[in-house]
Coordinates of C-alpha atoms in Angstrom, one line a residue:
Chain A
M1 CA 71.6 152.8 13.1
R2 CA 75.0 154.2 12.4
I3 CA 77.0 153.6 9.5
E4 CA 79.8 152.7 11.7
D5 CA 77.9 149.6 12.8
K6 CA 77.1 149.1 9.1
L7 CA 81.0 149.1 8.5
F8 CA 81.9 146.5 11.5
I9 CA 80.6 144.1 9.4
N10 CA 82.7 144.4 6.8
R11 CA 86.3 142.9 7.0
Y12 CA 89.3 145.1 7.4
Q13 CA 92.8 144.8 7.0
A14 CA 93.5 148.3 8.3
D15 CA 97.2 149.7 7.8
K16 CA 98.9 152.2 10.0
H17 CA 99.2 154.6 7.5
S18 CA 96.0 156.6 5.6
H19 CA 95.9 156.1 1.8
I20 CA 94.0 159.6 1.3
R21 CA 96.0 162.7 1.6
I22 CA 94.8 166.0 1.7
V23 CA 97.1 168.1 -0.3
D24 CA 95.7 171.4 0.2
R25 CA 93.7 171.9 3.6
G26 CA 93.7 175.4 2.7
E27 CA 91.4 174.5 -0.4
C28 CA 89.3 173.1 2.3
L29 CA 88.4 176.6 3.7
K30 CA 87.0 177.7 0.7
C31 CA 84.8 174.7 -0.3
D32 CA 81.3 175.6 0.2
F33 CA 79.4 172.5 0.1
K34 CA 82.3 170.2 1.2
P35 CA 81.2 167.2 -0.7
C36 CA 83.5 165.0 0.2
T37 CA 81.5 164.7 3.2
Y38 CA 78.2 163.4 2.2
M39 CA 79.2 161.8 -0.6
C40 CA 81.4 159.3 1.0
P41 CA 79.5 156.1 1.7
A42 CA 81.5 155.5 4.3
K43 CA 81.2 158.6 5.8
V44 CA 85.0 158.5 5.8
Y45 CA 85.3 162.9 5.5
A46 CA 84.1 164.6 8.6
W47 CA 84.3 168.2 9.0
N48 CA 85.6 169.0 12.3
E49 CA 84.3 172.5 13.4
T50 CA 87.0 173.4 16.0
E51 CA 90.1 172.4 13.9
N52 CA 88.8 173.4 11.0
R53 CA 89.9 171.0 8.7
I54 CA 88.6 167.6 7.3
L55 CA 89.0 164.8 9.3
T56 CA 89.7 161.1 7.2
A57 CA 88.7 158.2 8.4
Y58 CA 90.4 156.0 6.5
E59 CA 89.8 152.9 8.1
G60 CA 86.6 152.4 6.9
C61 CA 87.4 153.3 3.0
L62 CA 85.5 151.3 1.1
E63 CA 87.9 152.2 -1.7
C64 CA 85.4 152.8 -4.2
G65 CA 86.7 155.7 -5.5
T66 CA 84.0 158.4 -5.4
C67 CA 85.8 161.0 -3.5
R68 CA 88.5 161.7 -5.8
Y69 CA 85.8 162.8 -8.7
C70 CA 83.5 164.6 -6.0
C71 CA 85.9 167.2 -4.2
P72 CA 85.5 170.0 -6.5
P73 CA 89.4 171.7 -6.0
G74 CA 90.3 168.0 -6.7
I75 CA 92.9 167.9 -3.8
I76 CA 92.0 164.5 -2.5
D77 CA 95.7 162.1 -3.1
W78 CA 94.0 159.3 -3.1
R79 CA 95.1 155.6 -3.5
N80 CA 95.0 152.6 -3.0
P81 CA 96.2 151.1 0.0
R82 CA 99.1 148.6 -0.2
G83 CA 98.4 145.1 -1.3
G84 CA 96.9 143.0 1.0
Y85 CA 95.0 146.4 3.1
G86 CA 92.4 147.8 3.2
I87 CA 88.9 146.4 2.5
Q88 CA 88.6 142.3 2.4
Y89 CA 84.8 141.5 0.7
K90 CA 83.9 138.3 1.4
F91 CA 80.8 137.1 -0.7
G92 CA 81.5 140.4 -2.5
Chain B
M1 CA 61.4 126.2 17.4
A2 CA 63.2 129.3 15.4
V3 CA 65.9 131.6 15.7
K4 CA 65.7 133.8 19.0
V5 CA 65.7 137.9 18.2
L6 CA 67.5 139.7 21.4
R7 CA 65.5 143.1 20.1
G8 CA 67.9 145.1 22.6
N9 CA 70.9 143.6 20.7
C10 CA 69.9 144.0 17.0
I11 CA 71.1 147.4 15.2
G12 CA 69.0 146.1 12.1
C13 CA 72.2 145.6 9.8
G14 CA 70.6 143.1 8.0
A15 CA 73.5 141.0 7.2
C16 CA 71.1 138.1 8.6
V17 CA 68.8 139.0 6.0
Q18 CA 71.0 138.7 3.3
T19 CA 72.5 135.3 4.6
C20 CA 69.7 133.3 5.6
P21 CA 69.3 130.8 3.0
Y22 CA 65.1 130.1 3.5
D23 CA 64.1 133.8 3.2
A24 CA 63.0 133.3 6.9
L25 CA 64.9 137.1 8.1
T26 CA 62.9 140.2 7.2
L27 CA 63.7 143.9 8.8
V28 CA 60.8 145.7 10.4
D29 CA 61.0 148.7 11.4
G30 CA 64.8 148.8 11.5
I31 CA 64.9 145.5 13.2
V32 CA 64.8 141.4 12.3
E33 CA 61.8 139.8 12.4
V34 CA 61.7 135.9 11.9
D35 CA 59.3 133.7 10.2
P36 CA 59.1 130.0 12.3
E37 CA 57.6 128.5 9.4
K38 CA 61.0 128.8 7.2
C39 CA 63.5 128.9 9.8
T40 CA 65.2 125.6 9.6
E41 CA 67.8 126.9 12.5
C42 CA 70.8 126.5 10.3
G43 CA 72.3 129.3 12.1
A44 CA 73.9 130.7 9.6
C45 CA 71.9 133.9 10.8
V46 CA 73.8 133.6 14.3
A47 CA 77.1 133.3 12.7
V48 CA 77.0 136.0 10.9
C49 CA 75.3 138.6 13.6
P50 CA 78.1 141.3 15.0
T51 CA 75.9 142.4 18.1
Q52 CA 74.7 138.7 19.4
A53 CA 71.4 139.7 18.4
L54 CA 70.4 136.4 17.9
T55 CA 70.6 133.2 19.1
L56 CA 69.2 129.8 18.3
E57 CA 66.6 128.5 20.6
D58 CA 68.7 126.7 23.5
R59 CA 67.4 123.4 22.4
K60 CA 70.4 122.0 20.3
S61 CA 72.9 124.1 22.3
Q62 CA 72.4 123.2 25.8
N63 CA 71.8 119.5 24.7
T64 CA 75.9 119.9 23.7
V65 CA 76.7 122.0 26.7
E66 CA 74.8 118.9 29.2
R67 CA 76.2 116.2 26.8
G68 CA 79.7 117.4 27.6
I69 CA 79.4 117.7 31.0
E70 CA 77.9 114.5 31.7
R71 CA 81.1 113.1 29.6
I72 CA 83.3 114.3 32.0
K73 CA 81.3 113.1 35.0
E74 CA 82.0 110.1 33.6
V75 CA 85.4 110.1 33.3
K76 CA 86.5 108.5 36.2
G77 CA 90.0 110.1 35.6
P78 CA 93.3 108.0 36.0
T79 CA 93.1 106.5 39.2
Q80 CA 95.1 103.5 38.2
G81 CA 98.1 102.8 37.0
E82 CA 101.0 105.6 36.9
A83 CA 98.9 108.7 36.2
G84 CA 96.9 107.8 39.4
E85 CA 99.8 108.4 41.6
Y86 CA 99.7 112.0 40.6
K87 CA 98.8 114.4 44.1
G88 CA 98.1 117.8 45.0
V89 CA 98.4 121.2 43.1
W90 CA 101.8 123.0 42.5
V91 CA 101.8 126.7 41.8
F92 CA 105.0 128.3 40.0
I93 CA 106.1 131.3 41.9
E94 CA 107.1 133.6 39.9
H95 CA 109.7 136.7 40.6
Q96 CA 111.6 139.5 39.8
E97 CA 113.8 141.7 41.6
G98 CA 113.2 140.0 45.0
E99 CA 109.4 140.5 44.6
G100 CA 107.4 137.4 44.1
A101 CA 104.8 138.3 41.5
P102 CA 101.3 139.4 42.5
V103 CA 100.1 136.8 40.2
S104 CA 101.5 134.0 42.2
W105 CA 100.0 134.9 45.3
E106 CA 96.6 135.3 43.1
L107 CA 97.1 131.5 42.3
L108 CA 98.0 130.3 45.6
G109 CA 94.3 131.7 46.3
A110 CA 93.0 129.9 43.5
G111 CA 95.1 126.6 44.3
R112 CA 93.9 126.7 47.4
Q113 CA 90.1 126.4 46.4
L114 CA 91.2 123.8 44.3
A115 CA 93.0 121.6 46.5
N116 CA 90.3 121.8 49.2
A117 CA 88.0 120.8 47.0
L118 CA 90.4 117.6 45.9
E119 CA 91.2 117.4 49.6
V120 CA 95.3 117.3 48.6
E121 CA 97.9 119.8 49.4
L122 CA 98.5 123.0 48.1
C123 CA 102.3 123.2 47.0
G124 CA 104.8 126.4 45.8
I125 CA 107.9 126.3 43.7
I126 CA 110.4 128.5 43.4
L127 CA 113.7 128.7 41.7
G128 CA 116.1 131.4 41.5
Q129 CA 118.6 132.2 44.0
G130 CA 118.5 134.3 47.6
V131 CA 114.8 133.8 46.9
E132 CA 114.2 132.0 50.5
K133 CA 112.1 135.2 51.9
I134 CA 109.9 134.9 48.6
A135 CA 109.1 131.3 49.0
Q136 CA 108.3 132.2 53.1
E137 CA 105.9 134.6 51.7
G138 CA 104.5 131.9 49.6
V139 CA 103.4 130.0 52.7
F140 CA 101.7 133.2 54.0
Y141 CA 99.6 133.3 51.1
G142 CA 98.5 130.0 51.3
A143 CA 100.9 126.7 50.4
D144 CA 101.6 123.7 52.5
K145 CA 104.8 123.4 51.1
V146 CA 107.4 125.6 49.3
Y147 CA 109.7 123.7 46.8
L148 CA 112.9 125.8 47.2
V149 CA 115.5 125.2 44.2
E150 CA 118.6 127.7 44.9
S151 CA 121.5 127.5 42.1
P152 CA 123.6 130.5 40.4
V153 CA 122.1 129.1 37.4
L154 CA 118.8 130.0 38.2
A155 CA 119.8 133.3 39.5
Q156 CA 118.3 135.0 36.2
Y157 CA 115.2 133.3 34.1
R158 CA 116.0 131.7 31.4
S159 CA 113.3 128.8 29.4
E160 CA 116.0 126.0 29.2
P161 CA 117.4 125.5 33.4
Y162 CA 114.0 127.0 34.7
A163 CA 112.1 124.0 32.7
E164 CA 114.4 121.2 33.3
T165 CA 114.3 121.2 36.5
I166 CA 110.9 122.0 37.1
A167 CA 110.2 119.0 35.1
S168 CA 112.5 116.8 36.9
L169 CA 110.6 117.9 40.2
V170 CA 107.5 117.0 38.8
Q171 CA 108.6 113.7 37.4
K172 CA 109.7 113.5 41.4
Y173 CA 107.0 114.3 43.2
K174 CA 103.9 114.1 41.4
P175 CA 101.5 116.6 41.4
E176 CA 97.9 116.5 39.8
I177 CA 97.8 120.0 38.8
F178 CA 100.2 122.6 37.9
L179 CA 99.6 126.3 37.4
L180 CA 101.6 128.7 36.4
G181 CA 100.6 132.7 35.6
A182 CA 100.4 134.0 32.0
T183 CA 102.8 136.4 32.2
T184 CA 105.4 136.6 29.5
L185 CA 107.8 134.5 31.3
G186 CA 104.8 132.0 32.8
R187 CA 104.1 131.3 28.8
D188 CA 107.2 130.9 27.3
L189 CA 108.1 128.2 30.2
S190 CA 104.7 126.5 31.1
G191 CA 105.1 125.0 27.0
R192 CA 108.1 123.7 27.7
V193 CA 107.5 122.3 30.6
A194 CA 104.4 120.5 29.4
T195 CA 106.0 119.4 26.2
L196 CA 108.7 117.9 28.3
L197 CA 106.2 116.4 30.5
S198 CA 104.3 115.0 27.5
T199 CA 100.9 116.2 28.9
G200 CA 98.1 118.6 28.6
L201 CA 98.4 122.4 29.0
T202 CA 96.1 125.3 28.5
A203 CA 96.7 128.9 28.3
D204 CA 95.7 132.4 29.7
C205 CA 92.3 130.4 31.7
T206 CA 89.7 132.7 33.3
Q207 CA 88.2 130.1 35.5
L208 CA 89.5 126.8 36.8
S209 CA 87.2 124.7 38.8
I210 CA 87.1 120.7 40.2
E211 CA 84.5 118.3 38.4
K212 CA 83.4 116.3 41.8
D213 CA 83.0 113.2 40.3
S214 CA 86.0 112.6 37.9
R215 CA 88.6 114.8 40.0
L216 CA 89.2 116.3 36.7
L217 CA 90.5 120.4 36.3
L218 CA 87.8 122.0 34.4
Q219 CA 89.6 124.7 32.5
T220 CA 87.9 127.3 31.1
R221 CA 89.7 130.6 28.8
P222 CA 88.0 132.5 26.5
A223 CA 89.4 131.8 22.5
F224 CA 88.4 133.9 19.3
G225 CA 89.1 137.1 21.2
G226 CA 86.9 136.8 24.0
N227 CA 83.7 135.4 21.7
I228 CA 83.8 131.6 23.0
M229 CA 84.5 130.4 26.2
A230 CA 86.0 126.7 26.1
T231 CA 86.2 124.7 28.6
I232 CA 89.1 122.1 28.2
V233 CA 89.6 119.0 30.4
C234 CA 92.9 117.0 30.5
K235 CA 91.6 113.4 30.9
N236 CA 94.5 110.8 30.7
Y237 CA 97.9 112.6 31.2
R238 CA 99.4 114.3 34.5
P239 CA 99.8 117.2 35.7
Q240 CA 96.9 119.0 34.3
M241 CA 98.6 122.0 33.5
A242 CA 97.1 125.6 33.1
T243 CA 98.6 129.0 32.9
V244 CA 96.1 131.9 34.2
R245 CA 95.1 135.3 33.1
P246 CA 96.8 137.7 36.0
R247 CA 94.1 139.5 37.6
V248 CA 91.1 137.5 36.7
M249 CA 91.5 135.2 40.4
P250 CA 90.9 137.1 44.0
M251 CA 94.4 138.0 45.5
P252 CA 94.2 135.7 49.4
Q253 CA 94.5 137.6 52.3
R254 CA 98.3 137.3 53.4
D255 CA 98.4 135.7 57.1
P256 CA 102.3 136.3 58.4
E257 CA 101.0 133.3 61.1
R258 CA 100.8 131.0 58.7
K259 CA 103.2 127.6 58.7
G260 CA 104.3 125.8 56.3
E261 CA 107.4 123.6 55.2
I262 CA 109.9 125.0 52.6
I263 CA 111.9 122.1 51.3
Q264 CA 115.5 122.4 49.5
E265 CA 115.8 120.9 46.3
K266 CA 118.7 120.9 44.0
S267 CA 118.8 121.5 40.3
L268 CA 121.0 119.0 38.3
V269 CA 121.2 121.9 35.2
T270 CA 124.9 123.3 35.6
E271 CA 126.0 126.2 33.7
N272 CA 127.7 124.6 30.5
E273 CA 124.8 122.8 29.5
V274 CA 122.7 126.4 28.6
K275 CA 122.9 127.6 25.7
T276 CA 121.5 131.1 26.7
K277 CA 123.2 133.4 28.3
V278 CA 121.3 136.7 29.6
V279 CA 124.0 139.6 29.1
E280 CA 122.1 142.7 30.0
L281 CA 118.6 143.6 31.6
I282 CA 117.3 146.8 29.7
R283 CA 114.6 149.0 31.9
E284 CA 112.1 150.5 29.6
G285 CA 111.1 154.1 30.7
G286 CA 108.3 155.0 31.6
S287 CA 107.8 157.2 28.5
A288 CA 107.0 153.5 26.2
V289 CA 103.3 153.0 25.9
Y290 CA 102.1 149.5 26.9
L291 CA 98.3 149.9 26.9
D292 CA 97.6 146.0 27.1
K293 CA 99.7 146.2 30.1
A294 CA 98.0 149.4 31.9
D295 CA 96.0 148.8 34.8
I296 CA 94.1 152.1 34.6
I297 CA 93.6 154.6 31.0
V298 CA 92.3 157.3 30.8
A299 CA 91.1 157.6 26.9
G300 CA 89.8 160.4 24.9
G301 CA 87.8 161.1 21.6
R302 CA 86.7 163.5 19.3
G303 CA 84.9 165.0 22.1
V304 CA 88.3 166.1 24.0
G305 CA 88.0 168.9 21.0
S306 CA 91.8 169.4 20.5
K307 CA 95.4 168.6 21.3
E308 CA 95.6 171.1 24.3
N309 CA 92.5 169.7 26.3
F310 CA 94.4 166.5 26.1
A311 CA 96.2 168.3 29.6
Y312 CA 92.9 167.7 31.5
L313 CA 93.1 164.2 30.6
Q314 CA 96.8 163.9 31.6
E315 CA 96.4 165.1 34.6
L316 CA 94.0 162.7 35.7
A317 CA 96.1 160.0 34.6
D318 CA 99.4 161.4 36.4
V319 CA 96.8 161.5 39.4
L320 CA 95.4 157.8 39.2
G321 CA 99.2 156.7 37.7
G322 CA 97.7 155.3 34.5
T323 CA 98.1 156.0 30.8
L324 CA 96.7 157.9 28.1
G325 CA 94.9 156.1 25.5
A326 CA 92.6 157.5 22.1
S327 CA 90.0 156.8 20.3
R328 CA 90.7 156.5 16.4
A329 CA 89.1 160.2 16.0
A330 CA 91.9 161.5 18.3
V331 CA 94.3 159.8 17.2
E332 CA 93.5 160.8 13.7
A333 CA 93.4 164.4 14.3
G334 CA 96.7 164.2 15.4
W335 CA 96.0 164.8 19.0
L336 CA 97.9 161.6 20.4
P337 CA 100.4 159.1 18.4
V338 CA 99.1 156.1 17.1
A339 CA 100.5 154.3 20.0
H340 CA 97.6 154.8 22.3
Q341 CA 95.2 153.9 20.0
V342 CA 92.3 152.0 21.3
G343 CA 90.1 149.7 19.5
Q344 CA 89.5 147.2 16.3
T345 CA 92.9 148.7 14.5
G346 CA 94.7 149.8 17.6
T347 CA 95.3 147.8 20.7
T348 CA 93.0 145.6 22.6
V349 CA 92.8 146.5 26.7
R350 CA 91.6 145.0 29.6
P351 CA 92.3 147.4 32.1
K352 CA 91.0 147.6 35.5
V353 CA 89.4 150.9 35.2
Y354 CA 89.3 152.4 32.1
F355 CA 87.8 156.4 31.4
A356 CA 86.1 156.8 27.7
I357 CA 86.0 161.0 28.1
G358 CA 84.1 162.1 25.2
I359 CA 84.2 159.0 23.2
S360 CA 81.0 158.1 21.7
G361 CA 81.4 154.8 21.5
A362 CA 81.3 153.3 18.0
I363 CA 81.5 149.4 17.7
Q364 CA 85.3 149.5 16.0
H365 CA 86.2 151.2 19.8
L366 CA 83.9 149.1 22.1
V367 CA 85.9 145.7 20.9
G368 CA 88.5 146.9 22.0
M369 CA 87.9 147.6 25.4
Q370 CA 84.4 146.2 26.5
T371 CA 86.1 143.8 28.8
S372 CA 87.3 146.1 31.0
D373 CA 86.1 145.8 34.6
V374 CA 85.3 149.3 35.0
I375 CA 84.1 151.0 32.2
V376 CA 83.4 154.9 33.3
A377 CA 81.8 157.1 30.5
I378 CA 81.9 160.9 30.1
N379 CA 80.4 162.5 27.4
K380 CA 77.6 165.2 26.8
D381 CA 75.3 163.2 24.8
P382 CA 73.0 160.7 26.8
E383 CA 72.0 158.6 23.4
A384 CA 76.2 158.1 23.2
P385 CA 76.3 153.9 22.8
I386 CA 79.4 154.1 25.1
F387 CA 76.6 154.5 27.9
K388 CA 75.5 151.0 27.2
V389 CA 78.8 149.5 28.1
A390 CA 79.3 151.9 30.8
T391 CA 79.9 151.1 34.5
Y392 CA 79.5 154.0 35.3
G393 CA 78.0 157.0 33.3
I394 CA 78.4 160.9 33.5
V395 CA 76.1 162.7 31.2
G396 CA 78.0 166.7 31.2
D397 CA 80.5 168.5 30.2
L398 CA 83.9 166.8 29.9
F399 CA 85.9 170.5 30.7
T400 CA 83.6 170.7 34.4
I401 CA 83.9 167.0 35.4
V402 CA 87.3 165.7 34.4
P403 CA 88.7 168.4 36.7
K404 CA 86.7 167.2 39.8
L405 CA 87.3 164.3 39.5
T406 CA 91.1 164.8 39.4
E407 CA 90.8 167.0 42.2
A408 CA 88.3 164.6 44.4
F409 CA 91.1 161.7 43.4
R410 CA 93.8 163.7 44.5
Q411 CA 92.6 164.6 48.1
K412 CA 91.4 160.8 48.3
I413 CA 94.8 159.6 47.6
A414 CA 97.2 162.3 49.4
G415 CA 94.6 161.1 52.4
K416 CA 95.1 157.2 51.8
V417 CA 98.7 157.8 51.2
A418 CA 98.9 159.8 54.5
E419 CA 97.5 156.9 56.0
G420 CA 100.5 154.4 55.4
G421 CA 101.2 154.3 52.0
V422 CA 98.9 152.7 49.1
H423 CA 99.9 151.5 45.5
L424 CA 97.0 152.6 43.7
A425 CA 97.0 150.6 41.0
G426 CA 97.3 147.3 43.1
K427 CA 94.2 148.2 45.4
I428 CA 91.9 149.7 42.9

C-alpha cells in the first residue's frame, strides 16, 4: 500500500505551476533531519540523493500547511493554490 | 449474493469501507472483506473503488446487458418506408497532400466486414481536386465503388462545402452506414453531415459490428475516459454514422489487381457560398511535442537520474522515430519540460509502443498510458507496479539495457531500410 495509491482516491485540479517554493536550497544541504520529508501526510517532499535537492510533488499536496511549520530554517514559501485549483475534497 | 472482491486488484485503500452505508466491508490484512449478511448490493463501494477490485456478482448487470441485446434483436430496423431504401456501406476517404489517410484504408477494411455481413456493397467517397489516383487506391483497399467529386471549391478541406456536398450525395444514393475516421478533420465534418441529414452519429468508435437479426450497426465506444464501453445503436434514422478511432481497425491488404467503379459526381457548392477562406497552411516544425499523436513514446522517470542521462532515451527515441515522454518526477526535477509529462496531470497517451524507463508506475502515471498497445518496462525494482501493466518487462539497470536496445533497433532498422525502405512508425 503506497501513499500514491491513496492520493489517487482524492480529487485534484492540479495547477501547472507549483504553489510550493523552496526559497533557499542551500539551507536544505545544511538541514540534518529534513523533517519535511516525513512530516508531510501526502509525501510531497522527497530528498533526491543524486541531485542533492528536495523534490516537491506539489500535485498531491493536501494543503494542510504542516510543512511551513516543520521546516527548521523556514525556507518553504507555501501559498494556497489559485482559486479552483489544488485538492477538491468531496464529502470532506 | 454479495459484492465480489478481486483480491489481486485490492490495494487496501479503505475507500469502500468508509462508503458502505451498511458496514458490510472491513479491511483484513490490508484487503477488503465482505460480510454477505450485511451487503445489499447497492453498488456504492463498486463506484468508489479506484482499482476496480469490487464487482457486483454479475446477476444484475448481466441481466441488463442481456436485456439490451434482446431488445436490439427485437428491433427489426426500418425495412419499410423511407429509411428502408437505404442500402450500402460508405467510407469517407480523407487525404492530405496527395495521399490517402491510413485511417481511411483501415475503415475500408472494417467496412468490408460490415458490407459482407449485410450483403451490400462497400463504397468510398472522396472530395478534392486532382485526387483520382487516391480514389483508385480506395478500390485497391476494398471499395466496390468510389464516388469522386472534383471541384476547385473542394481543393482544400473546409467544413461547409465538404459537409453540404456529402449530405447531397448521401441523399441521392442513400447508404445505410457512413463511416469516417476520428481525425481532427473527420470529427469536424461528421457532426455537420449528421445534423444536415438529421441522423445519429457515434464519435470515436473502437468496435463496429452488425446485429444479424435487426441489421443494426452496433457502435461501441469508450466513454468516461475509457472506464465504460458503451454500445450505441441508431434505430430509426439513416444513415447510421460513426467516426472510428484511427489505428484500432487492422489495415487491409492492398490489392493492385482489384477492380472497381469510379463514379464522377459534381458538387453544387460554389465558391461565393463558402464563408471560410483558407489563407495559409502552416506546418508545425518537428520540434513541437505531440505526445497524444505519437506512435512511439520513450518515457523516463526518476530512475533516469539526471537531465544528462536523458540522452540515452533521446537516442533510443531518435532511432525509433519516437517522442520523449516523462513521468511527473522527471518533469518536476527539471529534466524535461512539462509538455512531455504523461499521466493524470499531464497528457493521456495511447501510442503503439510505450517505453517506461525508470518509471515506478504510480497509479497517477498509469492512468495516462495504460491503454497503450504495447508497454515495455525497464526498471531495477522487480516489485515496481509498472510491471503489472507492462506487456514486456526487463528488470535491470537502464544504463546497460537502453544503449543495447538502441543498438539492436538501429541494426534491425538499417537492415530493413536496405531491403527496400520501411516507414517504421507504420510498421510496428
